[in-house]
PDB file of C-alpha atoms in Angstrom:
ATOM      1  CA  MET A   1      57.677  12.083   7.680  1.00  0.00           C
ATOM      2  CA  GLU A   2      56.659  14.243  10.914  1.00  0.00           C
ATOM      3  CA  ASN A   3      54.043  15.747  11.798  1.00  0.00           C
ATOM      4  CA  PRO A   4      53.666  19.501  11.904  1.00  0.00           C
ATOM      5  CA  ILE A   5      54.534  21.073  14.638  1.00  0.00           C
ATOM      6  CA  LEU A   6      51.768  23.525  15.567  1.00  0.00           C
ATOM      7  CA  LYS A   7      51.113  25.660  18.561  1.00  0.00           C
ATOM      8  CA  MET A   8      47.741  24.396  19.714  1.00  0.00           C
ATOM      9  CA  GLU A   9      45.855  26.488  22.250  1.00  0.00           C
ATOM     10  CA  LYS A  10      43.696  25.514  24.581  1.00  0.00           C
ATOM     11  CA  ILE A  11      40.234  25.755  23.052  1.00  0.00           C
ATOM     12  CA  LYS A  12      37.649  25.990  26.357  1.00  0.00           C
ATOM     13  CA  ALA A  13      35.988  22.966  26.588  1.00  0.00           C
ATOM     14  CA  GLU A  14      40.051  21.482  27.057  1.00  0.00           C
ATOM     15  CA  LYS A  15      40.274  23.887  29.620  1.00  0.00           C
ATOM     16  CA  ARG A  16      36.878  22.809  31.587  1.00  0.00           C
ATOM     17  CA  LEU A  17      37.609  18.873  31.135  1.00  0.00           C
ATOM     18  CA  ASP A  18      41.043  20.008  32.827  1.00  0.00           C
ATOM     19  CA  TYR A  19      39.377  22.125  35.689  1.00  0.00           C
ATOM     20  CA  PHE A  20      37.211  19.238  36.508  1.00  0.00           C
ATOM     21  CA  THR A  21      39.453  16.039  36.236  1.00  0.00           C
ATOM     22  CA  SER A  22      41.789  18.715  38.530  1.00  0.00           C
ATOM     23  CA  ALA A  23      39.012  19.634  40.876  1.00  0.00           C
ATOM     24  CA  PHE A  24      37.934  15.176  40.739  1.00  0.00           C
ATOM     25  CA  ILE A  25      41.802  14.512  42.231  1.00  0.00           C
ATOM     26  CA  PHE A  26      41.430  17.659  44.850  1.00  0.00           C
ATOM     27  CA  VAL A  27      38.408  16.095  45.653  1.00  0.00           C
ATOM     28  CA  TYR A  28      39.117  12.642  45.959  1.00  0.00           C
ATOM     29  CA  TRP A  29      42.389  13.548  48.346  1.00  0.00           C
ATOM     30  CA  LEU A  30      40.234  15.543  50.578  1.00  0.00           C
ATOM     31  CA  ALA A  31      37.728  12.446  50.614  1.00  0.00           C
ATOM     32  CA  VAL A  32      40.711  10.103  51.303  1.00  0.00           C
ATOM     33  CA  PHE A  33      42.143  12.152  54.241  1.00  0.00           C
ATOM     34  CA  TYR A  34      38.457  12.994  55.677  1.00  0.00           C
ATOM     35  CA  ARG A  35      37.801   9.462  56.299  1.00  0.00           C
ATOM     36  CA  TYR A  36      40.755   7.739  57.025  1.00  0.00           C
ATOM     37  CA  ASN A  37      40.088   8.419  60.992  1.00  0.00           C
ATOM     38  CA  HIS A  38      36.933   6.537  60.249  1.00  0.00           C
ATOM     39  CA  ILE A  39      38.097   3.275  58.268  1.00  0.00           C
ATOM     40  CA  PRO A  40      39.175   0.951  60.715  1.00  0.00           C
ATOM     41  CA  ASP A  41      42.660  -0.195  61.031  1.00  0.00           C
ATOM     42  CA  VAL A  42      42.433  -3.318  58.280  1.00  0.00           C
ATOM     43  CA  ILE A  43      40.706  -2.870  55.063  1.00  0.00           C
ATOM     44  CA  PRO A  44      39.618  -4.696  51.755  1.00  0.00           C
ATOM     45  CA  ILE A  45      42.801  -3.662  49.559  1.00  0.00           C
ATOM     46  CA  HIS A  46      41.567  -5.996  46.778  1.00  0.00           C
ATOM     47  CA  TYR A  47      39.086  -7.042  45.279  1.00  0.00           C
ATOM     48  CA  ASP A  48      38.021 -10.515  43.025  1.00  0.00           C
ATOM     49  CA  ILE A  49      36.239 -10.569  40.048  1.00  0.00           C
ATOM     50  CA  ASP A  50      32.238 -11.068  41.418  1.00  0.00           C
ATOM     51  CA  GLY A  51      33.493  -8.359  43.220  1.00  0.00           C
ATOM     52  CA  SER A  52      34.367 -10.001  46.519  1.00  0.00           C
ATOM     53  CA  ILE A  53      36.855  -8.972  49.094  1.00  0.00           C
ATOM     54  CA  ASP A  54      39.643 -12.028  48.259  1.00  0.00           C
ATOM     55  CA  ASN A  55      42.912  -9.665  50.747  1.00  0.00           C
ATOM     56  CA  TYR A  56      43.260  -7.357  53.711  1.00  0.00           C
ATOM     57  CA  GLY A  57      45.447  -4.969  54.625  1.00  0.00           C
ATOM     58  CA  ASN A  58      46.532  -2.035  57.249  1.00  0.00           C
ATOM     59  CA  LYS A  59      44.288   1.691  56.229  1.00  0.00           C
ATOM     60  CA  ILE A  60      47.825   3.114  54.996  1.00  0.00           C
ATOM     61  CA  PHE A  61      46.912   1.569  51.986  1.00  0.00           C
ATOM     62  CA  ILE A  62      44.256   3.812  51.007  1.00  0.00           C
ATOM     63  CA  PHE A  63      46.701   6.296  49.975  1.00  0.00           C
ATOM     64  CA  ILE A  64      48.312   4.007  47.277  1.00  0.00           C
ATOM     65  CA  SER A  65      45.184   4.740  44.645  1.00  0.00           C
ATOM     66  CA  PRO A  66      45.172   8.730  44.697  1.00  0.00           C
ATOM     67  CA  PHE A  67      48.984   8.509  45.043  1.00  0.00           C
ATOM     68  CA  LEU A  68      48.563   5.629  41.437  1.00  0.00           C
ATOM     69  CA  ALA A  69      45.521   8.001  39.824  1.00  0.00           C
ATOM     70  CA  THR A  70      47.911  11.265  41.003  1.00  0.00           C
ATOM     71  CA  ILE A  71      50.737  10.268  39.087  1.00  0.00           C
ATOM     72  CA  ILE A  72      48.464   9.208  35.621  1.00  0.00           C
ATOM     73  CA  TYR A  73      46.762  12.385  35.978  1.00  0.00           C
ATOM     74  CA  LEU A  74      49.960  13.695  35.861  1.00  0.00           C
ATOM     75  CA  GLY A  75      51.505  11.861  33.359  1.00  0.00           C
ATOM     76  CA  LEU A  76      48.318  12.477  30.986  1.00  0.00           C
ATOM     77  CA  PHE A  77      48.122  16.022  31.971  1.00  0.00           C
ATOM     78  CA  PHE A  78      51.837  17.248  30.543  1.00  0.00           C
ATOM     79  CA  GLY A  79      51.739  14.376  28.074  1.00  0.00           C
ATOM     80  CA  VAL A  80      49.358  16.519  26.099  1.00  0.00           C
ATOM     81  CA  LYS A  81      52.084  18.889  24.876  1.00  0.00           C
ATOM     82  CA  ASN A  82      53.582  17.752  22.077  1.00  0.00           C
ATOM     83  CA  PRO A  83      50.610  15.958  19.820  1.00  0.00           C
ATOM     84  CA  HIS A  84      52.924  15.756  17.289  1.00  0.00           C
ATOM     85  CA  LYS A  85      54.492  13.546  18.730  1.00  0.00           C
ATOM     86  CA  PHE A  86      51.686  11.300  18.957  1.00  0.00           C
ATOM     87  CA  HIS A  87      50.770   8.294  16.632  1.00  0.00           C
ATOM     88  CA  TYR A  88      48.333   8.735  14.215  1.00  0.00           C
ATOM     89  CA  ASN A  89      46.408   5.776  12.093  1.00  0.00           C
ATOM     90  CA  VAL A  90      45.761   8.590   9.730  1.00  0.00           C
ATOM     91  CA  THR A  91      48.252  10.331   7.748  1.00  0.00           C
ATOM     92  CA  ILE A  92      48.994  13.523   9.458  1.00  0.00           C
ATOM     93  CA  THR A  93      49.542  16.393   6.765  1.00  0.00           C
ATOM     94  CA  LYS A  94      48.989  20.433   7.528  1.00  0.00           C
ATOM     95  CA  GLU A  95      45.361  20.347   6.489  1.00  0.00           C
ATOM     96  CA  ASN A  96      44.074  18.302   8.772  1.00  0.00           C
ATOM     97  CA  ALA A  97      46.729  18.117  11.637  1.00  0.00           C
ATOM     98  CA  GLU A  98      44.922  20.837  13.728  1.00  0.00           C
ATOM     99  CA  ARG A  99      41.241  18.448  13.871  1.00  0.00           C
ATOM    100  CA  GLN A 100      43.553  15.547  14.516  1.00  0.00           C
ATOM    101  CA  TYR A 101      45.372  16.699  17.389  1.00  0.00           C
ATOM    102  CA  ARG A 102      42.802  18.247  18.881  1.00  0.00           C
ATOM    103  CA  ASN A 103      40.630  14.796  18.781  1.00  0.00           C
ATOM    104  CA  ALA A 104      43.910  12.902  20.012  1.00  0.00           C
ATOM    105  CA  LEU A 105      44.286  15.686  22.966  1.00  0.00           C
ATOM    106  CA  GLN A 106      40.273  15.774  23.389  1.00  0.00           C
ATOM    107  CA  MET A 107      40.662  11.306  23.647  1.00  0.00           C
ATOM    108  CA  ILE A 108      43.594  11.994  26.410  1.00  0.00           C
ATOM    109  CA  ARG A 109      41.406  14.475  28.412  1.00  0.00           C
ATOM    110  CA  VAL A 110      39.039  12.199  28.777  1.00  0.00           C
ATOM    111  CA  LEU A 111      40.417   9.521  29.457  1.00  0.00           C
ATOM    112  CA  ASN A 112      42.534  11.335  32.173  1.00  0.00           C
ATOM    113  CA  LEU A 113      38.772  11.837  33.690  1.00  0.00           C
ATOM    114  CA  GLY A 114      38.210   8.557  33.516  1.00  0.00           C
ATOM    115  CA  ILE A 115      40.740   6.933  34.724  1.00  0.00           C
ATOM    116  CA  VAL A 116      40.473   9.634  38.034  1.00  0.00           C
ATOM    117  CA  PHE A 117      37.524   8.551  38.591  1.00  0.00           C
ATOM    118  CA  SER A 118      37.424   4.921  38.169  1.00  0.00           C
ATOM    119  CA  PHE A 119      40.045   4.832  41.221  1.00  0.00           C
ATOM    120  CA  PHE A 120      38.086   6.930  43.197  1.00  0.00           C
ATOM    121  CA  ILE A 121      34.465   4.861  42.311  1.00  0.00           C
ATOM    122  CA  ILE A 122      36.858   1.586  43.349  1.00  0.00           C
ATOM    123  CA  ASP A 123      38.002   3.470  46.645  1.00  0.00           C
ATOM    124  CA  ILE A 124      34.233   4.161  47.582  1.00  0.00           C
ATOM    125  CA  PRO A 125      33.239   0.851  49.752  1.00  0.00           C
ATOM    126  CA  ILE A 126      36.696   1.360  51.359  1.00  0.00           C
ATOM    127  CA  LEU A 127      35.992   4.712  52.379  1.00  0.00           C
ATOM    128  CA  PHE A 128      33.007   4.040  53.641  1.00  0.00           C
ATOM    129  CA  THR A 129      33.509   0.398  55.056  1.00  0.00           C
ATOM    130  CA  GLN A 130      32.582   1.222  58.234  1.00  0.00           C
ATOM    131  CA  ASP A 131      29.892   2.251  57.863  1.00  0.00           C
ATOM    132  CA  GLY A 132      27.987  -0.637  56.965  1.00  0.00           C
ATOM    133  CA  ILE A 133      26.881   0.321  53.845  1.00  0.00           C
ATOM    134  CA  PHE A 134      29.587  -1.559  52.005  1.00  0.00           C
ATOM    135  CA  LYS A 135      30.848  -5.087  52.326  1.00  0.00           C
ATOM    136  CA  GLU A 136      31.919  -5.967  48.082  1.00  0.00           C
ATOM    137  CA  LEU A 137      31.831  -4.339  44.921  1.00  0.00           C
ATOM    138  CA  ASN A 138      29.509  -5.258  42.265  1.00  0.00           C
ATOM    139  CA  GLY A 139      31.610  -7.629  39.608  1.00  0.00           C
ATOM    140  CA  PHE A 140      30.130  -5.971  36.988  1.00  0.00           C
ATOM    141  CA  LEU A 141      32.124  -2.407  38.203  1.00  0.00           C
ATOM    142  CA  PHE A 142      35.058  -3.783  37.224  1.00  0.00           C
ATOM    143  CA  ILE A 143      33.744  -5.007  33.546  1.00  0.00           C
ATOM    144  CA  LEU A 144      32.128  -1.010  32.909  1.00  0.00           C
ATOM    145  CA  ILE A 145      35.802   0.026  34.288  1.00  0.00           C
ATOM    146  CA  ALA A 146      37.474  -1.846  31.921  1.00  0.00           C
ATOM    147  CA  ILE A 147      35.005  -1.491  28.845  1.00  0.00           C
ATOM    148  CA  VAL A 148      34.707   2.204  29.620  1.00  0.00           C
ATOM    149  CA  PRO A 149      37.978   2.986  28.807  1.00  0.00           C
ATOM    150  CA  ILE A 150      38.013   0.699  24.823  1.00  0.00           C
ATOM    151  CA  PHE A 151      34.898   2.804  23.946  1.00  0.00           C
ATOM    152  CA  ILE A 152      36.399   5.898  24.388  1.00  0.00           C
ATOM    153  CA  ILE A 153      39.375   5.024  22.649  1.00  0.00           C
ATOM    154  CA  ALA A 154      37.294   3.087  20.140  1.00  0.00           C
ATOM    155  CA  TYR A 155      34.963   7.007  19.699  1.00  0.00           C
ATOM    156  CA  TYR A 156      38.056   9.001  18.889  1.00  0.00           C
ATOM    157  CA  THR A 157      39.517   6.606  17.082  1.00  0.00           C
ATOM    158  CA  SER A 158      36.494   6.559  14.958  1.00  0.00           C
ATOM    159  CA  LYS A 159      36.850  10.150  15.018  1.00  0.00           C
ATOM    160  CA  SER A 160      39.656  10.820  13.788  1.00  0.00           C
ATOM    161  CA  TYR A 161      38.674   8.475  10.622  1.00  0.00           C
ATOM    162  CA  LYS A 162      35.853  10.650   9.976  1.00  0.00           C
ATOM    163  CA  ILE A 163      37.314  13.892  10.172  1.00  0.00           C
ATOM    164  CA  ASN A 164      40.360  12.951   8.223  1.00  0.00           C
TER     165      ASN A 164
END
């Protein structure tokens, strides 16, 4: 059985999330371009689980993270156009379709913001390494970045059962 196809207009909260995530991507790129001439020619490009630097590379690598964040952002931004094609853990009916679709769309928008924010947080030490502010990352940060998306997905999944 196929899920009902509904035309889902963005609600105010969804518009705000999209706007905020778009603005954050823009600020991310601005920060990278602004700081590019202030960072050394060789920068940390990888950290181990403890947050210690374990690999270095040319400063041009600073553009990889915002590029990847932008690709993921665009994929998720445009991927929300067809919520009827998503996989749901509950049966979608005409009665619950709008609530389930809205919940799924909100989850993807929150995840999108979280992913962009995570990329930016990881790049902050690299952007300010020349100023001597950061020498290494806290290993807790990596754990937090890994756990937060799991909590977001768990929250919206449990919400999907409740609103069914």
